[in-house]
Amino acid sequence: MDAFHSFVAAVRGIPSVEQVRAHVAGTHLHLVTYMSCSTEPERYAVYAAEIAVHDRYPHIQFEFDLIDRKGRPVQYGELTGKFIEIIRDLPDQTDEPALHQV
């Protein structure tokens, strides 16, 4: 789990990052970064962290996903078998116009 912790440390300072989840799927380590209302530079900072962890752990096959919920509430399903690092809780946007921003 060194790769997971290394990745979390790299994205922890990005203000729109809420949490990172990891799941071992066969020979892959699947890392999912959850963000809310991210900016383009913040997303690129996550991509840079993905490249860095990939380069640091070349023996691991990674799969990366980035999900920006854009302030929309999320209903979470089953979380068994996943490692979760909650970095911060960002508020949901409840006003209707904000839900339609791109």
Coordinates of C-alpha atoms in Angstrom, one line a residue:
M1 CA 0.0 0.0 0.0
D2 CA 3.0 2.3 -0.2
A3 CA 1.9 3.4 -3.7
F4 CA -1.6 4.3 -2.3
H5 CA -0.1 6.3 0.5
S6 CA 2.4 8.0 -1.8
F7 CA -0.4 9.0 -4.1
V8 CA -2.5 10.4 -1.3
A9 CA 0.4 12.4 0.0
A10 CA 0.8 13.9 -3.5
V11 CA -2.8 15.0 -3.9
R12 CA -3.6 16.0 -0.3
G13 CA -2.7 19.6 -0.9
I14 CA -5.0 20.1 -3.9
P15 CA -8.0 22.0 -2.5
S16 CA -10.7 20.3 -4.6
V17 CA -9.6 16.7 -3.8
E18 CA -12.0 15.1 -1.3
Q19 CA -10.9 11.5 -1.2
V20 CA -8.9 8.8 -2.8
R21 CA -10.1 5.2 -3.0
A22 CA -8.0 2.2 -4.0
H23 CA -9.0 -1.3 -5.0
V24 CA -6.8 -4.2 -5.9
A25 CA -8.3 -5.8 -9.0
G26 CA -6.3 -8.8 -10.1
T27 CA -2.9 -7.5 -11.0
H28 CA -4.0 -3.9 -11.1
L29 CA -4.2 -1.2 -8.4
H30 CA -7.2 1.0 -9.2
L31 CA -6.9 4.5 -7.8
V32 CA -10.0 6.8 -7.9
T33 CA -9.6 10.4 -7.0
Y34 CA -12.8 12.2 -6.0
M35 CA -12.9 16.0 -6.5
S36 CA -15.6 18.7 -6.3
C37 CA -15.7 21.8 -8.5
S38 CA -12.1 21.4 -9.6
T39 CA -10.2 23.8 -11.8
E40 CA -8.2 22.7 -14.8
P41 CA -4.8 23.3 -12.9
E42 CA -6.1 21.1 -10.0
R43 CA -7.0 18.3 -12.4
Y44 CA -3.6 18.5 -14.1
A45 CA -1.9 18.4 -10.6
V46 CA -3.8 15.1 -10.0
Y47 CA -2.6 13.8 -13.4
A48 CA 1.0 14.8 -12.5
A49 CA 0.6 12.8 -9.3
E50 CA -0.6 9.8 -11.2
I51 CA 2.4 10.0 -13.5
A52 CA 4.8 10.3 -10.5
V53 CA 3.3 7.3 -8.7
H54 CA 3.4 5.3 -11.9
D55 CA 7.0 6.1 -12.4
R56 CA 7.9 5.5 -8.8
Y57 CA 6.3 2.0 -8.7
P58 CA 7.0 0.6 -12.2
H59 CA 6.2 -3.0 -11.0
I60 CA 2.6 -2.1 -10.3
Q61 CA -0.1 -2.0 -13.0
F62 CA -2.2 1.1 -12.3
E63 CA -5.6 2.1 -13.4
F64 CA -6.6 5.7 -12.6
D65 CA -9.9 7.5 -12.5
L66 CA -10.8 11.1 -11.6
I67 CA -14.3 11.9 -10.7
D68 CA -15.4 15.5 -10.2
R69 CA -18.9 15.6 -8.7
K70 CA -19.1 19.3 -9.3
G71 CA -20.9 19.9 -6.0
R72 CA -23.6 17.3 -6.7
P73 CA -24.5 15.0 -3.8
V74 CA -23.2 11.4 -4.3
Q75 CA -24.9 8.3 -3.0
Y76 CA -22.2 5.8 -2.2
G77 CA -22.6 2.1 -2.7
E78 CA -20.8 -0.9 -1.3
L79 CA -17.3 -0.1 -0.2
T80 CA -15.9 -3.5 0.8
G81 CA -12.5 -4.4 -0.4
K82 CA -11.5 -0.7 -0.9
F83 CA -9.0 1.4 0.8
I84 CA -10.3 4.9 1.4
E85 CA -8.5 8.1 2.5
I86 CA -10.9 11.0 3.2
I87 CA -8.9 14.2 2.8
R88 CA -11.7 16.8 3.3
D89 CA -15.4 17.1 3.1
L90 CA -16.5 19.8 0.6
P91 CA -20.1 21.1 0.7
D92 CA -22.7 20.1 -1.7
Q93 CA -24.2 22.8 -3.9
T94 CA -27.9 23.0 -3.3
D95 CA -28.9 25.9 -5.5
E96 CA -30.3 24.7 -8.9
P97 CA -28.3 27.0 -11.2
A98 CA -25.0 25.8 -9.7
L99 CA -25.9 22.2 -10.6
H100 CA -25.9 23.1 -14.3
Q101 CA -22.5 24.8 -14.4
V102 CA -20.0 23.2 -16.7

